[in-house]
Amino acid sequence: MNIPQFRFLLLAVATLVILSCQQEKEPRVLNLPKTDLTQADFIPKPVQVTATKTAFPLDKYTAVYTLKDSTEFGEVGKLLAEKIKEISRLDIPVNEDTPDQESVIYIKRSDSLPMKNKEGYQLKIGKDSIILSAASAAGAFRGVQTLRQLIPEKANDTITEYPIWPIPTGTISDAPLFAYRGAMLDVARHFFTVDEVKKYIDLLTYYKYNTLHLHLTDDQGWRIEIKSWPKLTEVAGVTEVGDAPGGFYTQEDYKEIVAYAAKNYMTIVPEVDMPGHTNAASVAYPFLNGNGKTPQLYKGTKVGFSTFDTRKDSVYKFIDDVVREISAITPGPYFHMGGDESHATKKDDYIYFVNKVEKIVQKYDKTMVGWDEVATADVDSTSIAQFWASAENAERAVAKNMKIIMSPAKKAYLDMKYDLKSEYGLNWAGYVPVDTAYIWKPEAYEGIPLKNILGIEAPLWSETVSDISEVEYLAFPRAIGYAELNWSKPENRDWKNYKVRLGNQAPFLERMKVNYYPSPLIEWKTEKDKKIKKD
Ligand code: TNX
């Protein structure tokens, strides 16, 4: 234990001793239910859990303390208190000396955890203290999500005259399998507001996602303000699929999303899709267009008909400005240049284009990400390929020693229909029911070596969905399964066991007002669903 940590513990213990002496209180004896930590409904399942089969009383006498010399840890403590309030209405003090505290949650830094990982954490839950230790605030934040999952949705009010949320005791040691645990939202085919994106972030956070990729541009609309090229949003931000009015993020809006994501230890990956999928940009600035036609605003769902002119210097000046402006407001390390389905671009032109854009992205200190087709160009090993369709392209990426983000459409596309009854979604890659989405091994898929895999990203293309509730229908519950594939070791994953834990997410999903698809493969533990079944 280092000196600040020791001082912190000493202070916390001293506070408790002083407070209990001052009031000369008898330690309280609560007859809490015996709960088993190993049976908790965690998703994703932690690496190691041992149970001591008693309970910690979360109630009006609980207080949170965090490492004093770290504002980041302090913020994590405040977030925990906020989340406790959402479920319980309790106002838990954070780093305050309160006379009534009886059970304490400490959040502290530790460099000697069993799992060496910057997002790793350990939770030691005793009868009157919970100690959450992590090497970084990011790890502490993931541990907070685990703790949230242990708080019962309904309080026990039979033990005392006030409500108590008993938390099962024991130890959890945990760290993620993959470093990149992502979702993608297509805000181009349909636009989603800042608040809608924030709600998606909230839901993904609970399941320990750490990356949100925003598909910001496509044939149907340009959704991010570029100050040096204002017509992109003025002219090409006003349409979307169908007849709705489109929309776009000002740079301030985008910064708000980035900041909200950062508060949730989530990285935003901006995507500007090119050289195909660029009809909207060419309507705003026709000199960009490489297929010789005068483009019109497009509200349909076809792909592969647009391209930039890859042999014009002015096109690269435009791209330089776009990458520069977006990179300046993106703290994360990535810039996604799309590169998919450029069917209107000649092969040589495509390779020339990707090579040039990679250099522009690197000039602004970002790592280039592209859909798997980019591996056909001469890209660096530092760039990343996102595998969605072509195993051959994934192989090319491996041969170039590139890292790969796993998004195989047949398994990981959130916009595929679940089954025949799905209200929304497409089915070009087949149906993806909840079991198909869960039962596969990203670490052993299409022969891609584990060392090349960064993690899974679940894309949600929005041709068929136009508001967050429809997004939720496609994303939930499947996105919960990818969270487990990304975090938990293969030996800790099992469909039969997962199914039960998933069914037990219903009370949380309903409190969050999530319009999830009540898949008939799952027994949902909810009053609402029981009613549906009876009908
Ligand atoms: C293919 S996946 C696309 C998108 C569509 C999606 C629909 C990929 C890189 N490109 O343009 O929206 O299918 O599922």
Coordinates of C-alpha atoms and ligand atoms in Angstrom, one line a residue:
M1 CA 0.0 0.0 0.0
N2 CA 1.5 3.4 -0.9
I3 CA 1.4 6.4 1.4
P4 CA -1.6 8.3 0.0
Q5 CA -3.7 5.1 0.1
F6 CA -2.6 4.4 3.6
R7 CA -3.5 8.0 4.7
F8 CA -6.9 7.6 3.0
L9 CA -7.7 4.3 4.7
L10 CA -6.5 5.7 8.1
L11 CA -8.7 8.8 7.6
A12 CA -11.7 6.7 6.7
V13 CA -11.3 4.3 9.6
A14 CA -10.6 7.2 12.0
T15 CA -13.8 9.0 10.8
L16 CA -15.8 5.8 11.5
V17 CA -14.2 5.3 15.0
I18 CA -14.7 9.0 16.0
L19 CA -18.3 9.0 14.8
S20 CA -19.2 5.8 16.5
C21 CA -17.6 7.0 19.8
Q22 CA -19.2 10.4 19.6
Q23 CA -22.6 8.8 19.5
E24 CA -21.9 5.8 21.6
K25 CA -24.0 3.8 19.3
E26 CA -24.3 0.1 19.6
P27 CA -23.4 -1.5 16.3
R28 CA -26.6 -2.3 14.6
V29 CA -27.7 -5.9 14.2
L30 CA -29.8 -6.4 11.1
N31 CA -31.3 -9.7 10.2
L32 CA -30.5 -9.5 6.5
P33 CA -31.4 -12.2 4.0
K34 CA -28.6 -14.6 3.1
T35 CA -27.8 -14.0 -0.5
D36 CA -25.2 -15.7 -2.7
L37 CA -22.9 -13.4 -4.6
T38 CA -22.0 -16.2 -7.1
Q39 CA -25.7 -16.4 -8.1
A40 CA -26.0 -12.6 -8.9
D41 CA -27.3 -11.6 -12.4
F42 CA -24.1 -10.0 -13.6
I43 CA -23.8 -9.2 -17.3
P44 CA -21.0 -9.4 -18.3
K45 CA -20.0 -12.2 -16.0
P46 CA -16.9 -11.2 -13.9
V47 CA -13.7 -13.2 -14.0
Q48 CA -13.8 -14.4 -10.4
V49 CA -16.5 -14.3 -7.8
T50 CA -16.5 -15.8 -4.3
A51 CA -19.3 -15.6 -1.9
T52 CA -19.5 -15.2 1.9
K53 CA -23.3 -15.4 2.0
T54 CA -24.2 -12.5 4.2
A55 CA -25.4 -9.1 3.0
F56 CA -24.3 -5.4 3.1
P57 CA -27.1 -3.0 3.9
L58 CA -27.4 -0.2 1.4
D59 CA -29.7 2.3 3.1
K60 CA -30.0 5.8 4.5
Y61 CA -27.0 5.1 6.7
T62 CA -24.6 4.4 3.8
A63 CA -21.8 6.8 2.8
V64 CA -19.3 6.9 -0.1
Y65 CA -15.7 7.8 0.4
T66 CA -13.1 8.1 -2.4
L67 CA -9.4 8.5 -2.7
K68 CA -8.9 12.1 -1.5
D69 CA -6.1 13.2 -3.9
S70 CA -7.9 12.3 -7.1
T71 CA -10.7 14.3 -8.6
E72 CA -11.3 11.5 -11.1
F73 CA -12.0 9.0 -8.3
G74 CA -14.1 11.6 -6.6
E75 CA -16.2 11.9 -9.8
V76 CA -16.6 8.1 -9.9
G77 CA -17.9 8.2 -6.3
K78 CA -20.4 10.9 -7.2
L79 CA -21.6 8.9 -10.2
L80 CA -22.1 5.9 -8.0
A81 CA -24.2 8.1 -5.6
E82 CA -26.3 9.4 -8.6
K83 CA -27.0 5.9 -9.8
I84 CA -27.9 4.7 -6.3
K85 CA -30.3 7.6 -6.1
E86 CA -31.9 6.7 -9.5
I87 CA -32.8 3.2 -8.2
S88 CA -33.5 4.0 -4.5
R89 CA -34.1 7.7 -4.1
L90 CA -31.5 7.6 -1.4
D91 CA -29.2 10.7 -1.0
I92 CA -25.9 9.1 -0.3
P93 CA -23.2 11.5 0.9
V94 CA -19.9 11.4 -1.0
N95 CA -16.7 12.4 0.9
E96 CA -18.7 14.2 3.6
D97 CA -18.5 13.7 7.3
T98 CA -22.0 12.6 8.3
P99 CA -22.7 11.5 11.8
D100 CA -25.2 8.7 10.9
Q101 CA -23.1 6.5 8.6
E102 CA -23.1 2.9 9.5
S103 CA -22.1 1.2 6.2
V104 CA -19.4 2.6 4.0
I105 CA -18.4 2.2 0.4
Y106 CA -14.7 3.2 -0.2
I107 CA -13.4 3.7 -3.7
K108 CA -9.6 3.6 -3.8
R109 CA -6.6 3.2 -6.0
S110 CA -4.5 0.0 -5.8
D111 CA -1.5 -1.0 -7.8
S112 CA -1.5 -4.5 -6.4
L113 CA -4.6 -6.0 -7.9
P114 CA -4.6 -9.7 -9.0
M115 CA -5.5 -8.6 -12.5
K116 CA -3.2 -6.2 -14.3
N117 CA -5.4 -4.3 -16.6
K118 CA -6.2 -0.6 -16.7
E119 CA -9.9 -1.3 -16.6
G120 CA -9.6 -4.1 -13.9
Y121 CA -11.0 -3.7 -10.4
Q122 CA -11.7 -5.6 -7.3
L123 CA -14.8 -5.4 -5.1
K124 CA -14.6 -6.7 -1.5
I125 CA -18.1 -6.6 -0.1
G126 CA -18.4 -7.1 3.6
K127 CA -21.2 -6.8 6.1
D128 CA -20.6 -3.1 6.8
S129 CA -18.1 -2.0 4.2
I130 CA -17.6 -2.3 0.4
I131 CA -14.0 -1.7 -0.8
L132 CA -13.8 -1.0 -4.6
S133 CA -10.1 -1.0 -5.6
A134 CA -8.8 -0.2 -9.1
A135 CA -5.6 0.8 -10.7
S136 CA -7.3 3.7 -12.5
A137 CA -10.5 5.7 -12.3
A138 CA -11.6 3.8 -15.5
G139 CA -11.3 0.5 -13.6
A140 CA -13.2 2.0 -10.6
F141 CA -15.9 3.1 -13.0
R142 CA -16.3 -0.4 -14.4
G143 CA -16.5 -1.7 -10.8
V144 CA -19.3 0.8 -10.1
Q145 CA -21.3 -0.8 -13.0
T146 CA -20.9 -4.2 -11.3
L147 CA -22.0 -2.8 -8.0
R148 CA -25.1 -1.2 -9.6
Q149 CA -26.0 -4.7 -10.9
L150 CA -26.0 -6.0 -7.4
I151 CA -28.5 -3.5 -6.0
P152 CA -32.0 -5.0 -6.0
E153 CA -34.5 -3.1 -8.1
K154 CA -37.0 -3.4 -5.1
A155 CA -36.0 -2.6 -1.5
N156 CA -36.6 -4.9 1.4
D157 CA -38.9 -3.1 3.8
T158 CA -39.6 -6.0 6.2
I159 CA -36.3 -5.9 8.1
T160 CA -36.7 -2.4 9.6
E161 CA -39.2 0.5 9.3
Y162 CA -37.0 2.0 6.6
P163 CA -36.1 0.4 3.2
I164 CA -32.8 -1.5 2.8
W165 CA -31.3 -2.8 -0.4
P166 CA -29.3 -5.8 0.7
I167 CA -26.1 -6.5 -1.4
P168 CA -24.6 -10.0 -1.3
T169 CA -21.2 -10.2 0.2
G170 CA -17.9 -11.7 -1.1
T171 CA -15.1 -10.8 -3.5
I172 CA -15.1 -10.0 -7.2
S173 CA -11.9 -9.8 -9.2
D174 CA -12.4 -8.6 -12.7
A175 CA -10.9 -7.3 -15.9
P176 CA -12.0 -7.3 -19.6
L177 CA -11.1 -9.8 -22.2
F178 CA -11.0 -7.2 -25.0
A179 CA -9.9 -3.6 -24.8
Y180 CA -12.3 -2.3 -27.5
R181 CA -15.9 -2.9 -26.6
G182 CA -18.0 -1.0 -29.1
A183 CA -21.3 -0.1 -30.6
M184 CA -22.0 1.9 -33.7
L185 CA -24.9 4.1 -34.4
D186 CA -25.8 5.3 -37.9
V187 CA -27.0 8.9 -37.4
A188 CA -26.9 9.5 -41.2
R189 CA -29.7 7.3 -42.6
H190 CA -31.9 8.7 -39.8
F191 CA -30.8 11.4 -37.4
F192 CA -30.8 11.0 -33.7
T193 CA -30.7 13.9 -31.2
V194 CA -28.0 14.5 -28.6
D195 CA -30.4 13.3 -25.9
E196 CA -31.1 10.1 -27.8
V197 CA -27.4 9.4 -28.2
K198 CA -26.9 10.1 -24.4
K199 CA -29.6 7.6 -23.5
Y200 CA -27.8 5.0 -25.7
I201 CA -24.6 5.8 -24.0
D202 CA -26.2 5.3 -20.6
L203 CA -27.5 1.9 -21.5
L204 CA -24.3 0.7 -23.1
T205 CA -22.3 2.0 -20.0
Y206 CA -24.3 -0.3 -17.7
Y207 CA -22.9 -3.3 -19.6
K208 CA -19.3 -2.0 -19.7
Y209 CA -19.1 -0.8 -23.3
N210 CA -16.2 1.6 -23.8
T211 CA -16.6 2.8 -27.4
L212 CA -19.3 4.4 -29.4
H213 CA -18.7 4.8 -33.2
L214 CA -20.9 7.4 -34.8
H215 CA -21.5 7.0 -38.6
L216 CA -21.8 10.7 -39.3
T217 CA -22.2 10.9 -43.0
D218 CA -23.8 8.9 -45.8
D219 CA -25.6 9.4 -49.1
Q220 CA -28.8 10.5 -47.3
G221 CA -27.2 13.2 -45.1
W222 CA -24.2 15.0 -43.5
R223 CA -24.6 15.3 -39.8
I224 CA -21.6 17.2 -38.4
E225 CA -20.9 20.9 -38.7
I226 CA -17.7 21.6 -40.6
K227 CA -17.0 25.3 -40.2
S228 CA -14.9 25.7 -43.3
W229 CA -17.5 23.9 -45.5
P230 CA -20.8 25.2 -44.1
K231 CA -23.0 23.9 -46.9
L232 CA -22.4 20.3 -45.8
T233 CA -25.0 20.7 -43.1
E234 CA -26.9 23.7 -44.5
V235 CA -27.7 21.9 -47.8
A236 CA -27.0 18.2 -47.0
G237 CA -28.1 17.9 -43.4
V238 CA -31.8 18.4 -44.1
T239 CA -32.9 15.0 -45.5
E240 CA -32.9 11.4 -44.2
V241 CA -34.4 8.2 -45.3
G242 CA -38.1 8.8 -45.9
D243 CA -39.7 12.2 -45.5
A244 CA -38.4 13.3 -42.0
P245 CA -36.4 16.5 -41.8
G246 CA -32.9 15.1 -41.1
G247 CA -30.8 17.2 -38.7
F248 CA -27.1 17.6 -37.7
Y249 CA -24.8 18.2 -34.8
T250 CA -23.2 21.6 -34.4
Q251 CA -19.6 21.2 -33.2
E252 CA -20.9 22.2 -29.7
D253 CA -23.5 19.4 -29.9
Y254 CA -20.8 16.9 -30.9
K255 CA -18.5 18.2 -28.0
E256 CA -21.4 17.6 -25.6
I257 CA -21.7 14.0 -26.8
V258 CA -18.0 13.5 -26.5
A259 CA -17.9 15.0 -23.0
Y260 CA -20.9 12.9 -21.9
A261 CA -19.2 9.8 -23.3
A262 CA -15.9 10.7 -21.5
K263 CA -17.8 11.0 -18.2
N264 CA -18.9 7.4 -18.8
Y265 CA -15.3 6.3 -19.8
M266 CA -16.4 5.9 -23.3
T267 CA -14.5 6.9 -26.5
I268 CA -16.3 8.4 -29.4
V269 CA -15.1 7.2 -32.9
P270 CA -16.3 9.7 -35.6
E271 CA -16.8 8.2 -39.1
V272 CA -16.9 10.2 -42.3
D273 CA -17.6 7.6 -44.9
M274 CA -15.7 8.0 -48.2
P275 CA -15.0 7.7 -51.2
G276 CA -18.5 6.0 -51.6
H277 CA -21.5 6.9 -49.5
T278 CA -20.9 10.5 -50.4
N279 CA -24.0 11.7 -52.3
A280 CA -24.9 14.2 -49.6
A281 CA -21.5 15.8 -49.6
S282 CA -21.5 16.1 -53.4
V283 CA -24.9 17.7 -53.4
A284 CA -23.5 20.5 -51.1
Y285 CA -20.2 20.7 -53.1
P286 CA -20.6 19.2 -56.6
F287 CA -16.9 19.5 -57.4
L288 CA -16.4 16.5 -55.0
N289 CA -18.4 14.2 -57.2
G290 CA -16.5 11.6 -59.2
N291 CA -19.3 9.8 -61.2
G292 CA -20.0 12.6 -63.6
K293 CA -23.7 13.0 -62.6
T294 CA -25.3 16.1 -61.0
P295 CA -26.4 14.7 -57.7
Q296 CA -29.8 15.3 -56.0
L297 CA -30.6 14.9 -52.3
Y298 CA -31.3 11.2 -51.7
K299 CA -33.9 9.7 -49.4
G300 CA -33.8 6.1 -50.5
T301 CA -31.8 3.1 -49.1
K302 CA -29.6 2.0 -52.1
V303 CA -25.9 1.8 -51.6
G304 CA -22.8 1.9 -53.9
F305 CA -23.8 4.6 -56.4
S306 CA -21.8 7.6 -55.2
T307 CA -18.0 8.4 -55.2
F308 CA -15.6 11.2 -54.6
D309 CA -13.4 12.2 -57.5
T310 CA -10.2 10.5 -56.2
R311 CA -7.8 12.3 -58.6
K312 CA -8.5 15.9 -57.8
D313 CA -6.3 17.8 -55.3
S314 CA -9.2 20.0 -54.2
V315 CA -11.0 16.8 -52.9
Y316 CA -8.0 16.1 -50.6
K317 CA -7.9 19.7 -49.5
F318 CA -11.6 19.3 -48.5
I319 CA -10.9 16.0 -46.7
D320 CA -7.9 17.6 -44.9
D321 CA -10.3 20.3 -43.5
V322 CA -12.9 17.8 -42.5
V323 CA -10.4 15.5 -40.7
R324 CA -8.7 18.5 -39.1
E325 CA -11.9 20.0 -37.7
I326 CA -13.3 16.7 -36.4
S327 CA -10.0 15.6 -35.0
A328 CA -9.7 18.9 -33.0
I329 CA -12.9 18.1 -31.1
T330 CA -12.3 14.3 -30.8
P331 CA -10.1 13.4 -27.8
G332 CA -10.1 9.7 -28.7
P333 CA -7.3 8.1 -30.8
Y334 CA -9.4 7.1 -33.8
F335 CA -10.8 8.6 -37.1
H336 CA -12.9 6.2 -39.2
M337 CA -12.8 6.9 -42.9
G338 CA -15.5 4.4 -43.9
G339 CA -14.2 3.0 -47.2
D340 CA -17.0 0.4 -47.6
E341 CA -19.1 -0.4 -50.7
S342 CA -17.3 2.0 -53.1
H343 CA -18.8 0.3 -56.1
A344 CA -18.7 3.4 -58.2
T345 CA -15.0 3.9 -57.6
K346 CA -12.5 2.1 -59.8
K347 CA -10.2 -0.3 -58.0
D348 CA -7.0 1.7 -58.6
D349 CA -8.7 4.9 -57.7
Y350 CA -9.9 3.4 -54.5
I351 CA -6.5 2.2 -53.4
Y352 CA -5.0 5.6 -54.3
F353 CA -7.7 7.3 -52.3
V354 CA -7.4 5.2 -49.1
N355 CA -3.6 5.6 -49.2
K356 CA -3.9 9.4 -49.4
V357 CA -6.6 9.6 -46.7
E358 CA -4.6 7.4 -44.3
K359 CA -1.8 10.0 -44.5
I360 CA -4.2 12.9 -43.8
V361 CA -5.6 11.0 -40.8
Q362 CA -2.1 10.4 -39.4
K363 CA -1.2 14.0 -40.0
Y364 CA -3.8 14.9 -37.4
D365 CA -2.4 12.3 -34.9
K366 CA -5.3 9.9 -35.3
T367 CA -5.3 6.1 -36.0
M368 CA -7.2 5.4 -39.2
V369 CA -10.1 2.9 -39.0
G370 CA -11.9 1.7 -42.1
W371 CA -14.4 -1.1 -43.1
D372 CA -12.6 -4.3 -44.2
E373 CA -12.2 -3.1 -47.8
V374 CA -9.5 -0.7 -46.7
A375 CA -7.2 -3.8 -46.3
T376 CA -7.0 -3.9 -50.1
A377 CA -5.0 -0.7 -50.2
D378 CA -1.4 -0.2 -49.0
V379 CA -2.4 0.7 -45.5
D380 CA 0.0 0.7 -42.5
S381 CA 0.0 -1.9 -39.7
T382 CA -1.1 0.9 -37.4
S383 CA -4.4 1.3 -39.1
I384 CA -7.4 -0.8 -38.1
A385 CA -9.8 -2.8 -40.3
Q386 CA -13.4 -3.4 -39.2
F387 CA -14.4 -6.8 -40.4
W388 CA -18.0 -6.8 -41.5
A389 CA -18.4 -9.0 -44.6
S390 CA -15.2 -10.3 -46.2
A391 CA -13.0 -13.0 -44.6
E392 CA -10.6 -12.4 -47.5
N393 CA -10.2 -8.8 -46.5
A394 CA -9.7 -9.8 -42.9
E395 CA -7.0 -12.1 -44.0
R396 CA -5.4 -9.3 -46.0
A397 CA -5.5 -7.2 -42.8
V398 CA -3.8 -9.9 -40.8
A399 CA -1.1 -10.3 -43.4
K400 CA -0.4 -6.5 -43.0
N401 CA -0.3 -7.1 -39.2
M402 CA -3.3 -4.7 -38.7
K403 CA -5.6 -4.9 -35.7
I404 CA -9.2 -5.9 -36.5
I405 CA -12.5 -4.8 -35.0
M406 CA -14.9 -7.7 -35.2
S407 CA -18.4 -6.8 -36.7
P408 CA -19.4 -9.8 -38.8
A409 CA -22.8 -9.0 -40.1
K410 CA -24.2 -12.5 -39.7
K411 CA -23.5 -12.4 -35.9
A412 CA -23.0 -8.8 -34.8
Y413 CA -25.3 -6.5 -36.9
L414 CA -27.9 -5.0 -34.7
D415 CA -29.9 -3.9 -37.7
M416 CA -30.6 -7.5 -38.8
K417 CA -34.1 -8.7 -37.9
Y418 CA -34.4 -11.1 -35.0
D419 CA -36.8 -13.3 -36.8
L420 CA -39.9 -13.3 -39.0
K421 CA -41.8 -11.3 -36.5
S422 CA -39.3 -8.4 -36.1
E423 CA -40.9 -5.0 -36.6
Y424 CA -37.7 -3.3 -37.7
G425 CA -34.5 -4.3 -39.4
L426 CA -33.1 -5.8 -42.6
N427 CA -32.3 -9.4 -43.4
W428 CA -29.6 -9.4 -46.1
A429 CA -27.2 -11.1 -43.7
G430 CA -29.9 -13.4 -42.4
Y431 CA -31.9 -13.3 -39.2
V432 CA -30.0 -12.8 -36.0
P433 CA -32.0 -14.1 -33.1
V434 CA -30.8 -13.5 -29.5
D435 CA -29.0 -16.9 -29.3
T436 CA -27.2 -16.5 -32.6
A437 CA -25.9 -13.1 -31.5
Y438 CA -24.5 -14.8 -28.3
I439 CA -23.4 -18.2 -29.3
W440 CA -20.2 -17.6 -31.3
K441 CA -16.6 -17.0 -30.4
P442 CA -15.1 -13.7 -31.5
E443 CA -11.7 -14.9 -30.4
A444 CA -11.9 -17.8 -32.9
Y445 CA -13.8 -16.6 -35.9
E446 CA -12.8 -17.1 -39.6
G447 CA -9.3 -18.0 -38.5
I448 CA -8.5 -14.5 -37.4
P449 CA -5.7 -14.8 -34.8
L450 CA -6.6 -13.6 -31.3
K451 CA -3.6 -11.2 -31.2
N452 CA -5.0 -9.2 -34.1
I453 CA -8.5 -8.8 -32.5
L454 CA -9.2 -5.5 -30.7
G455 CA -12.8 -6.5 -29.8
I456 CA -16.4 -6.6 -31.1
E457 CA -18.3 -3.6 -32.3
A458 CA -22.0 -4.0 -32.9
P459 CA -23.2 -1.7 -35.7
L460 CA -26.7 -0.4 -35.9
W461 CA -27.5 0.9 -39.4
S462 CA -30.6 3.0 -39.3
E463 CA -32.5 2.6 -42.6
T464 CA -35.5 1.1 -40.8
V465 CA -35.4 3.0 -37.5
S466 CA -36.1 6.6 -36.9
D467 CA -36.1 7.3 -33.1
I468 CA -34.4 6.0 -30.0
S469 CA -37.2 3.7 -29.1
E470 CA -36.9 1.9 -32.4
V471 CA -33.1 1.8 -32.0
E472 CA -33.7 0.2 -28.6
Y473 CA -35.9 -2.5 -30.1
L474 CA -33.0 -3.6 -32.4
A475 CA -30.2 -3.1 -29.8
F476 CA -31.8 -4.7 -26.8
P477 CA -31.4 -7.4 -25.8
R478 CA -28.7 -8.3 -28.4
A479 CA -26.2 -5.6 -27.4
I480 CA -26.2 -7.1 -23.9
G481 CA -24.9 -10.3 -25.3
Y482 CA -22.0 -8.6 -27.2
A483 CA -21.1 -7.0 -23.9
E484 CA -20.5 -10.4 -22.4
L485 CA -18.6 -11.7 -25.4
N486 CA -16.3 -8.7 -25.2
W487 CA -15.7 -8.7 -21.5
S488 CA -16.0 -12.3 -20.2
K489 CA -13.6 -15.2 -20.7
P490 CA -14.9 -18.0 -23.0
E491 CA -15.0 -20.4 -20.0
N492 CA -17.3 -18.0 -18.2
R493 CA -19.8 -17.9 -21.0
D494 CA -22.7 -20.3 -21.4
W495 CA -26.0 -19.7 -23.2
K496 CA -28.2 -21.5 -20.7
N497 CA -26.8 -19.6 -17.8
Y498 CA -26.7 -16.3 -19.8
K499 CA -30.4 -16.7 -20.8
V500 CA -31.5 -16.7 -17.2
R501 CA -29.4 -13.7 -16.3
L502 CA -30.7 -11.9 -19.4
G503 CA -34.3 -12.6 -18.4
N504 CA -33.5 -10.9 -15.1
Q505 CA -32.5 -7.7 -16.8
A506 CA -36.1 -6.9 -17.5
P507 CA -36.7 -4.8 -14.3
F508 CA -33.7 -2.7 -15.1
L509 CA -34.6 -2.3 -18.8
E510 CA -38.1 -1.3 -17.8
R511 CA -37.0 1.2 -15.2
M512 CA -34.9 2.8 -17.9
K513 CA -37.9 2.7 -20.3
V514 CA -36.1 0.6 -22.9
N515 CA -38.3 -0.6 -25.7
Y516 CA -36.5 -4.0 -25.9
Y517 CA -37.6 -6.8 -28.1
P518 CA -39.2 -9.4 -25.8
S519 CA -37.6 -12.4 -27.6
P520 CA -39.6 -15.6 -27.1
L521 CA -36.3 -17.4 -26.5
I522 CA -36.0 -15.6 -23.1
E523 CA -38.1 -15.9 -19.9
W524 CA -38.5 -12.2 -19.0
K525 CA -38.8 -11.7 -15.3
T526 CA -41.4 -9.0 -15.4
E527 CA -45.0 -8.4 -14.5
K528 CA -45.6 -6.7 -17.8
D529 CA -44.3 -9.7 -19.7
K530 CA -46.4 -12.1 -17.7
K531 CA -49.4 -10.1 -18.8
I532 CA -48.3 -10.3 -22.4
K533 CA -47.9 -14.1 -22.1
K534 CA -51.4 -14.6 -20.6
D535 CA -53.0 -12.6 -23.4
Ligands
TNX1 C1 -24.0 -2.5 -45.4 S1 -21.9 -2.6 -43.4 C2 -23.4 -1.2 -45.2 C3 -24.3 -0.1 -44.8 C4 -25.7 -0.5 -44.7 C5 -25.8 -1.8 -44.1 C6 -27.2 -2.3 -43.8 C7 -21.3 -1.6 -44.3 C8 -19.9 -1.3 -44.0 N1 -22.1 -1.0 -45.2 O1 -24.1 1.0 -45.7 O2 -26.4 0.5 -44.0 O3 -25.2 -2.8 -44.9 O4 -27.2 -3.4 -43.0

